[in-house]
Amino acid sequence: MTAGRSFRLASGGLVARDAPLRFSFDGADYEGLAGDTLASALLANGVRLAGRSFKYHRPRGIVAAGSEEPNALVELGAVGRREPDTRATTAELFDGLSARSQNRWPSLRFDAMAVNSLFAPLLGAGFYYKTFMWPASFWERLYEPLIRRAAGLGRIAEARDPDRYETVHDHCDVLVVGAGPAGIAAALAAARAGAKTILVEEDFVAGGRLVADRREIDGVGGAEFARAAQAELAGLPNARVLVRTALFGAYDHGEYGAVERVTDHLADPPPFAVRQRLRRIFAKRCIVAAGAIERPLPFGDNDRPGVMLAGAVRAYLNRYAVTPGTRAVVFADNDDAARTLADLALAGVEVAAHVDPRPGAAARLTAASGVATRAIEGVVTRALGRLAVTGAASVDAAGAAWRVDCDLIAVSGGWTPSAHLTTHLGGKPAWREDIGAFAPGALPPGMAVAGAAAGDFGLADALTGGWAAGARAAQDLGFAPPPPREPKVDPDAPARASTLRVHPGARGKVFVDLQNDVTTGDVALARREGFRRPEHLKRYTTLGMATDQGKTSGPLGLAELAALEGREVSDLAPTTWRPPFTPVAIGALAGAHVGPDLQPTRLPPAHAVAVEMGAVFVPAGPWLRAQYYPQGAESGWLEAADAEVRAVRAAAGVCDVSTLGKFEVAGADAAAFLDFAFANPVGALAPGRVRYGLLLRDDGMAMDDGTVARLAPHRFVVTSSSVGGPAAHLHFDFQRQARKPDLDVRIENVTSQWAQFSVAGPRARDAIARVLDPAFDVSDAAFPYLAAGEARLAGGEPARLFRLSYSGERAYEIATPAQWGAGLFRALVAACEELGGRAYGLEALNVMRIEKGHVAGSEIDGRTTPRDLGLDKFVAKKKDFVGRAMLSRPTLLDPARPSLVGLRSVEPDARIVAGAHLLAEGAPFDARHDLGHVTTFGHSPTLGRWIALALVKDGAARIGTRLRAVEPLRGHDALCEVVAPAQFDPEGSRLHG
Amino acid sequence: MKFSFASVLSNALGGNAAWPAQWRSPEPKASYDAVIVGAGGHGLATAYYMAKERGLTNVAVIEKGWLGGGNTGRNTTIIRSNYLWEESEAIYEHAMGLWQELSTELNYNVMYSARGVMMLAHDRHDVETFKRHVHANRLAGIDNEWISAGEAKAFCPPLDVSPTLRFPVVGAALQRCGGVARHDAVAWGYARAASAMGVDIVQNCAVTGIRRDPSGAVAGVETSKGFIGAKKVGVVAAGHTSTVMAMAGVRMPLESYPLQALVSEPVKPFMPCVVMSNKIHAYMSQSDKGELVIGAGTDAYTSYSQRGALHISEHTLEAICELFPAVRRLRMLRNWGGIVDVTPDRSPIIGRTPVAGLFVNCGWGTGGFKATPGSGHVFAHTLATGEPHPIAAPFSLDRFRTGRLIDEAAAAAVAH
């Protein structure tokens, strides 16, 4: 037992000894220091058992000191803030932090599920593909629920996350990823040259290996060098250093995704502070200085708590002043071991043995480091112990077996450049024999790599390489490069070069992917079964699919596969790294777009007036529109809408149609452009006139409809439907840019700039006259049907007037700039009410358009042609227009195609509902007898019954017959009469009434 | 070796040392009766059913990369058949029937899990559209029902159905027999079964040309491993179909777009079913491993790059957070893209081409995985007989000339 004792060194490290922090793990209370991670604080308290593995529930400890940690995943927070699968090695300690272990029952020390290990031979790679099939029905009822319950690591939050997130956009000349020595040098070079520079670092301290190793640059310690550089950059107006900011992805066109942890490390975040901030960084140049990731070495039970990467051991010793063990074995196949030996010895940790398989290397490095220890030329074959390492079994070159007592095995299989970001845009890493690793290959435009990420493992090389990359990036962008600098550093050989080979001799269960419990046996089995490509191996065994995305296991898996195949690692292609480099909170990616801000709610300018009037609203696309305006005792939509329709048909009504898509189209070729964009000949329109406009898609299907008004020879105002506005805008712009780039035409979307109201009914002219400048002549002689023009309101405000009708009544549409919209609506409502009318909403609008047989979105559903909708009379015969060629395809001309008809219920009270299917009387309810469907319905007070529009096979031929409208869900079955689409005033006499 | 309790047990006792390769890895022969281009789920299923049901085993499936490495291994594994048009209903329901017994059929557990697919309605338009779908499905005898928001919540407890949401859930269409399957296993299971019957699966073999005889008919394919003769060639190359078909001079009515998907870190069981919202672009289920599997949208621009833009994923995750507020602290683990081939009517093309002996099965867009068994089954018929299977007949290439389109996309079913 180690708990209860302090493993904190008496001095050193970047921890604040005067700032103790209380925290708990699995309910036990501990104390750490400011500057600790949860992992270092646990180690300082002698807690080395941190979690259980995914499949076999094996006890696991802390392996790494950064975001590559595969094992030590814990749960933080509670209720809505519960955060599963959090790496203890990156969780910054704060006072009151409470962490729990995961995936164990009943406790971390005694986990009953560890019984799975006994069945390991049955649970090998891909076992589930071969089993659980008998009987087949048991898969869903028994096997799958069992597997699901066993799988998964942590537990998701129990409630809505109360914290806030936000997204910001940063723009810079040079983005530097990673504030290790290379990144610091690159950022200094770029920033001193004058380039706008951003340096991001995922850790909460800048420095990278400079704070993990004992190094000197220009006579100062590495940590001091990093601190000074950070201060210098912070003082430059053109540079920023963002710590706690993980760059997780590279995207096209110089976009990078980063997430900044703003308050995760604070015990009491300030109110209203965001928890995390997504930074979308747009950079002209990017320098990836993300360092390198150390590789473990495979041996039996290499997953025991106490087996730790050598670089992590040094980080705990030097940065956190914590000894992760008291008696260590160092097992490495590269010269970096010398540094590990020296640091352990300096911290007073006894080094029991140094094991290195390379001939003579152990003795040479041991001698060079001056550490008194046993040098073994050989390999560690197995870690001993269960809940913690108690020793290492080893075999030397002569075949002699050694057993060494220890509680720490520091391993290093060399280092692999962190090339992840260089591959997100499709680049492939390339093998570098000199360093024994895959390094960045071809780079995307604007990206460079420096330091260990580029395979330059030496400190001097990192500094000069980083400086050169920063200077070059600045120079590329036109900045004068700063003078080169020659830092003086303590000497280091290219110590980390290794061979990425499997050293034979391992005994027992050897883990390749620690988190997903993938062993060398699994790799061998998968290969035997034909999964010989790294991508297949990954998918069959799940190697590299854990939350660390194979940062430490990937190279090991490749080496294992290469050994089994008898091939060189360099012959294999590593699996593709996906964004994000490190997992990113989904809430951060969603940012502030939550709740009501998910998408803007668009409100027409007169919305407040409708609210005052007690309107009931309905969402229509992004808009909120008035559905009806109940008055007096009207109890619901049906009564109110009936009354509104009657008022319009008898006197005058006003409807807010500000939501229509509105476009100004201007230019010498505006008429020619609109003639191409619309299926009907709108270009021939005379100034001062307006007409219906029909838009088709390329395939000849109706897309949307609206109106086109010509205000002046080169100036048009176009409307689309409300919901179709954004699509119409894209359509117009696409046609202009792609199809008609030579035309002199400009298109402006002015949907929000204008309020617009429809005034309809026999007294509509009187209503309109009351709000207009009295000088404006609205007589039929001066302003006949389909006239359009510019006018002034009674108060002198500008307005546009169109004589259009959707309801079938004499009607006008009047528009005014948005700021006068509410006033105009108020005035129109007053005018209509004085004339015996009232405001009407979407419901009444829909009823009247059904009465008139006008189509809308429910009929223009992307599957109907102008002919289907009875609009073929509008389609031009002579000119070219979008959709023309495809419109004449034979099937589109088939007379049997479903076409638009009107329906009215035979029994006045029998409701026809939208979506009902139409069947012949007496026909059974099946697909063969299906004749069509109801697109929209309403109650017509004018006709005194339920009416509808429908698309029916052989529609025209069925007019005068009867059909059943059947809706099985609610049991509606209405007998209806098929009629022409325009059921009311088919001659259109009321337009002029 | 047949997978059975006995074989699993005896192999476990023997250290799992005796399992054979699940498929052979032969070099291609000089010629075959038929060559299938593309070893994804659809291509491998085609080969399997040709061998199984037509006795045609002198068949090669050739693959540029590794089998199952395209959209088969990149999709969100949703299976459903509640489509609107009878042609679509027929083919997806055909597939649905084959999914039921697929694990047994292939002797490979593809983990088909009929946990229910729920499509959320958020406004009146959705309600009317979905009800119309439900009616159409009822007419065709296909499982689909309409449920209230409360019933949706009961079926999927973590779903937020509060009326104050920006796009409140007002109901849902539920297909209880819909669900998910393990995508990789589908490719591997078909590959193993087809290979066992004699089909050659040749990986790392890119098609570089399509050779035609003097009459214009197909004579075989030029590949990175040399010429392979075949009187019949079936192209099943998803996002790259148009480039392969261009080698035979056939211009396809296809556009290729990147489509993204992502998974979260694995957590204990959270949601029991598949939830889709076309309105706000959110598609989510939970894998047996515990990861939330989330489908995002396509980029606005055509591309062959197997990656998408960041803002597309962001947009989807906004919607996911709206519907499932508990996921915000969970982390996205992996995000990737595939290339989907989209036809003008968002329905597939299965059948003959203007070139004799050249057949194509493509255009599955964002919804191909669910069709895999049905697609392979009907295309096997076409390759074997030269004639379209009755279910595939409406999905002819010719329909873009005649205009007999099967437009599933127009109203609501943009994502399949």
PDB file of N, CA and C in Angstrom, chain B residues 365-411:
ATOM      1  N   GLY B 365     -27.011   7.596 -52.707  1.00  0.00           N
ATOM      2  CA  GLY B 365     -26.978   8.841 -51.944  1.00  0.00           C
ATOM      3  C   GLY B 365     -26.614   8.628 -50.495  1.00  0.00           C
ATOM      4  N   THR B 366     -27.398   9.213 -49.619  1.00  0.00           N
ATOM      5  CA  THR B 366     -27.097   9.142 -48.194  1.00  0.00           C
ATOM      6  C   THR B 366     -27.736   7.928 -47.540  1.00  0.00           C
ATOM      7  N   GLY B 367     -28.406   7.080 -48.335  1.00  0.00           N
ATOM      8  CA  GLY B 367     -29.208   6.041 -47.686  1.00  0.00           C
ATOM      9  C   GLY B 367     -28.946   4.626 -48.136  1.00  0.00           C
ATOM     10  N   GLY B 368     -27.732   4.330 -48.588  1.00  0.00           N
ATOM     11  CA  GLY B 368     -27.507   3.033 -49.202  1.00  0.00           C
ATOM     12  C   GLY B 368     -27.369   1.857 -48.256  1.00  0.00           C
ATOM     13  N   PHE B 369     -26.883   2.107 -47.047  1.00  0.00           N
ATOM     14  CA  PHE B 369     -26.561   0.965 -46.185  1.00  0.00           C
ATOM     15  C   PHE B 369     -27.775   0.077 -45.941  1.00  0.00           C
ATOM     16  N   LYS B 370     -28.904   0.714 -45.634  1.00  0.00           N
ATOM     17  CA  LYS B 370     -30.098  -0.048 -45.277  1.00  0.00           C
ATOM     18  C   LYS B 370     -30.548  -0.958 -46.410  1.00  0.00           C
ATOM     19  N   ALA B 371     -30.190  -0.596 -47.639  1.00  0.00           N
ATOM     20  CA  ALA B 371     -30.657  -1.358 -48.791  1.00  0.00           C
ATOM     21  C   ALA B 371     -29.724  -2.504 -49.140  1.00  0.00           C
ATOM     22  N   THR B 372     -28.574  -2.588 -48.490  1.00  0.00           N
ATOM     23  CA  THR B 372     -27.505  -3.492 -48.933  1.00  0.00           C
ATOM     24  C   THR B 372     -27.989  -4.885 -49.365  1.00  0.00           C
ATOM     25  N   PRO B 373     -28.702  -5.623 -48.521  1.00  0.00           N
ATOM     26  CA  PRO B 373     -29.082  -6.976 -48.965  1.00  0.00           C
ATOM     27  C   PRO B 373     -30.022  -6.951 -50.166  1.00  0.00           C
ATOM     28  N   GLY B 374     -30.992  -6.040 -50.143  1.00  0.00           N
ATOM     29  CA  GLY B 374     -31.961  -5.970 -51.231  1.00  0.00           C
ATOM     30  C   GLY B 374     -31.309  -5.530 -52.521  1.00  0.00           C
ATOM     31  N   SER B 375     -30.438  -4.543 -52.411  1.00  0.00           N
ATOM     32  CA  SER B 375     -29.727  -4.036 -53.577  1.00  0.00           C
ATOM     33  C   SER B 375     -28.895  -5.138 -54.222  1.00  0.00           C
ATOM     34  N   GLY B 376     -28.140  -5.855 -53.394  1.00  0.00           N
ATOM     35  CA  GLY B 376     -27.308  -6.939 -53.922  1.00  0.00           C
ATOM     36  C   GLY B 376     -28.157  -8.035 -54.544  1.00  0.00           C
ATOM     37  N   HIS B 377     -29.278  -8.314 -53.897  1.00  0.00           N
ATOM     38  CA  HIS B 377     -30.135  -9.401 -54.359  1.00  0.00           C
ATOM     39  C   HIS B 377     -30.723  -9.098 -55.735  1.00  0.00           C
ATOM     40  N   VAL B 378     -31.260  -7.900 -55.915  1.00  0.00           N
ATOM     41  CA  VAL B 378     -31.867  -7.595 -57.219  1.00  0.00           C
ATOM     42  C   VAL B 378     -30.804  -7.371 -58.292  1.00  0.00           C
ATOM     43  N   PHE B 379     -29.662  -6.848 -57.900  1.00  0.00           N
ATOM     44  CA  PHE B 379     -28.615  -6.604 -58.897  1.00  0.00           C
ATOM     45  C   PHE B 379     -27.994  -7.931 -59.346  1.00  0.00           C
ATOM     46  N   ALA B 380     -27.966  -8.903 -58.445  1.00  0.00           N
ATOM     47  CA  ALA B 380     -27.482 -10.228 -58.826  1.00  0.00           C
ATOM     48  C   ALA B 380     -28.371 -10.797 -59.934  1.00  0.00           C
ATOM     49  N   HIS B 381     -29.659 -10.593 -59.792  1.00  0.00           N
ATOM     50  CA  HIS B 381     -30.613 -11.031 -60.815  1.00  0.00           C
ATOM     51  C   HIS B 381     -30.287 -10.363 -62.148  1.00  0.00           C
ATOM     52  N   THR B 382     -30.058  -9.066 -62.099  1.00  0.00           N
ATOM     53  CA  THR B 382     -29.769  -8.312 -63.316  1.00  0.00           C
ATOM     54  C   THR B 382     -28.482  -8.805 -63.975  1.00  0.00           C
ATOM     55  N   LEU B 383     -27.443  -9.000 -63.161  1.00  0.00           N
ATOM     56  CA  LEU B 383     -26.162  -9.450 -63.727  1.00  0.00           C
ATOM     57  C   LEU B 383     -26.286 -10.870 -64.275  1.00  0.00           C
ATOM     58  N   ALA B 384     -27.088 -11.692 -63.610  1.00  0.00           N
ATOM     59  CA  ALA B 384     -27.205 -13.078 -64.040  1.00  0.00           C
ATOM     60  C   ALA B 384     -28.028 -13.201 -65.325  1.00  0.00           C
ATOM     61  N   THR B 385     -29.113 -12.456 -65.373  1.00  0.00           N
ATOM     62  CA  THR B 385     -30.049 -12.638 -66.493  1.00  0.00           C
ATOM     63  C   THR B 385     -29.932 -11.583 -67.573  1.00  0.00           C
ATOM     64  N   GLY B 386     -29.284 -10.475 -67.244  1.00  0.00           N
ATOM     65  CA  GLY B 386     -29.242  -9.373 -68.198  1.00  0.00           C
ATOM     66  C   GLY B 386     -30.504  -8.531 -68.180  1.00  0.00           C
ATOM     67  N   GLU B 387     -31.465  -8.957 -67.381  1.00  0.00           N
ATOM     68  CA  GLU B 387     -32.741  -8.245 -67.315  1.00  0.00           C
ATOM     69  C   GLU B 387     -32.910  -7.674 -65.906  1.00  0.00           C
ATOM     70  N   PRO B 388     -33.599  -6.558 -65.798  1.00  0.00           N
ATOM     71  CA  PRO B 388     -33.817  -6.038 -64.449  1.00  0.00           C
ATOM     72  C   PRO B 388     -34.761  -6.918 -63.644  1.00  0.00           C
ATOM     73  N   HIS B 389     -34.474  -7.055 -62.388  1.00  0.00           N
ATOM     74  CA  HIS B 389     -35.389  -7.685 -61.447  1.00  0.00           C
ATOM     75  C   HIS B 389     -36.641  -6.802 -61.387  1.00  0.00           C
ATOM     76  N   PRO B 390     -37.825  -7.410 -61.241  1.00  0.00           N
ATOM     77  CA  PRO B 390     -39.036  -6.568 -61.231  1.00  0.00           C
ATOM     78  C   PRO B 390     -38.981  -5.428 -60.215  1.00  0.00           C
ATOM     79  N   ILE B 391     -38.361  -5.679 -59.081  1.00  0.00           N
ATOM     80  CA  ILE B 391     -38.283  -4.616 -58.070  1.00  0.00           C
ATOM     81  C   ILE B 391     -37.340  -3.512 -58.517  1.00  0.00           C
ATOM     82  N   ALA B 392     -36.316  -3.895 -59.315  1.00  0.00           N
ATOM     83  CA  ALA B 392     -35.320  -2.909 -59.739  1.00  0.00           C
ATOM     84  C   ALA B 392     -35.738  -2.182 -61.008  1.00  0.00           C
ATOM     85  N   ALA B 393     -36.702  -2.746 -61.726  1.00  0.00           N
ATOM     86  CA  ALA B 393     -37.048  -2.187 -63.042  1.00  0.00           C
ATOM     87  C   ALA B 393     -37.340  -0.682 -63.007  1.00  0.00           C
ATOM     88  N   PRO B 394     -38.099  -0.188 -62.008  1.00  0.00           N
ATOM     89  CA  PRO B 394     -38.379   1.260 -62.026  1.00  0.00           C
ATOM     90  C   PRO B 394     -37.126   2.113 -61.829  1.00  0.00           C
ATOM     91  N   PHE B 395     -36.045   1.503 -61.319  1.00  0.00           N
ATOM     92  CA  PHE B 395     -34.836   2.279 -61.010  1.00  0.00           C
ATOM     93  C   PHE B 395     -33.854   2.285 -62.180  1.00  0.00           C
ATOM     94  N   SER B 396     -34.408   2.298 -63.384  1.00  0.00           N
ATOM     95  CA  SER B 396     -33.551   2.253 -64.565  1.00  0.00           C
ATOM     96  C   SER B 396     -32.868   3.598 -64.799  1.00  0.00           C
ATOM     97  N   LEU B 397     -31.756   3.528 -65.480  1.00  0.00           N
ATOM     98  CA  LEU B 397     -31.060   4.747 -65.890  1.00  0.00           C
ATOM     99  C   LEU B 397     -31.950   5.557 -66.828  1.00  0.00           C
ATOM    100  N   ASP B 398     -32.753   4.827 -67.570  1.00  0.00           N
ATOM    101  CA  ASP B 398     -33.612   5.420 -68.580  1.00  0.00           C
ATOM    102  C   ASP B 398     -34.618   6.419 -67.997  1.00  0.00           C
ATOM    103  N   ARG B 399     -34.905   6.297 -66.711  1.00  0.00           N
ATOM    104  CA  ARG B 399     -35.977   7.139 -66.178  1.00  0.00           C
ATOM    105  C   ARG B 399     -35.650   8.627 -66.230  1.00  0.00           C
ATOM    106  N   PHE B 400     -34.362   8.930 -66.316  1.00  0.00           N
ATOM    107  CA  PHE B 400     -34.021  10.352 -66.384  1.00  0.00           C
ATOM    108  C   PHE B 400     -34.284  10.913 -67.787  1.00  0.00           C
ATOM    109  N   ARG B 401     -34.391  10.004 -68.759  1.00  0.00           N
ATOM    110  CA  ARG B 401     -34.776  10.432 -70.101  1.00  0.00           C
ATOM    111  C   ARG B 401     -36.297  10.526 -70.206  1.00  0.00           C
ATOM    112  N   THR B 402     -36.966   9.510 -69.649  1.00  0.00           N
ATOM    113  CA  THR B 402     -38.426   9.512 -69.772  1.00  0.00           C
ATOM    114  C   THR B 402     -39.081  10.446 -68.766  1.00  0.00           C
ATOM    115  N   GLY B 403     -38.394  10.682 -67.665  1.00  0.00           N
ATOM    116  CA  GLY B 403     -39.006  11.513 -66.630  1.00  0.00           C
ATOM    117  C   GLY B 403     -39.781  10.719 -65.601  1.00  0.00           C
ATOM    118  N   ARG B 404     -39.713   9.382 -65.674  1.00  0.00           N
ATOM    119  CA  ARG B 404     -40.463   8.572 -64.713  1.00  0.00           C
ATOM    120  C   ARG B 404     -39.671   8.505 -63.393  1.00  0.00           C
ATOM    121  N   LEU B 405     -39.631   9.619 -62.712  1.00  0.00           N
ATOM    122  CA  LEU B 405     -38.771   9.745 -61.545  1.00  0.00           C
ATOM    123  C   LEU B 405     -39.432   9.181 -60.286  1.00  0.00           C
ATOM    124  N   ILE B 406     -38.574   8.852 -59.309  1.00  0.00           N
ATOM    125  CA  ILE B 406     -39.064   8.326 -58.033  1.00  0.00           C
ATOM    126  C   ILE B 406     -38.517   9.264 -56.974  1.00  0.00           C
ATOM    127  N   ASP B 407     -39.170  10.410 -56.859  1.00  0.00           N
ATOM    128  CA  ASP B 407     -38.553  11.461 -56.067  1.00  0.00           C
ATOM    129  C   ASP B 407     -38.909  11.338 -54.598  1.00  0.00           C
ATOM    130  N   GLU B 408     -37.967  10.787 -53.837  1.00  0.00           N
ATOM    131  CA  GLU B 408     -38.187  10.625 -52.402  1.00  0.00           C
ATOM    132  C   GLU B 408     -37.759  11.873 -51.643  1.00  0.00           C
ATOM    133  N   ALA B 409     -36.906  12.666 -52.251  1.00  0.00           N
ATOM    134  CA  ALA B 409     -36.257  13.732 -51.494  1.00  0.00           C
ATOM    135  C   ALA B 409     -37.155  14.917 -51.275  1.00  0.00           C
ATOM    136  N   ALA B 410     -38.047  15.138 -52.242  1.00  0.00           N
ATOM    137  CA  ALA B 410     -38.646  16.456 -52.353  1.00  0.00           C
ATOM    138  C   ALA B 410     -39.259  16.976 -51.058  1.00  0.00           C
ATOM    139  N   ALA B 411     -40.092  16.188 -50.407  1.00  0.00           N
ATOM    140  CA  ALA B 411     -40.816  16.771 -49.284  1.00  0.00           C
ATOM    141  C   ALA B 411     -40.047  16.699 -47.984  1.00  0.00           C
TER     142      ALA B 411
END
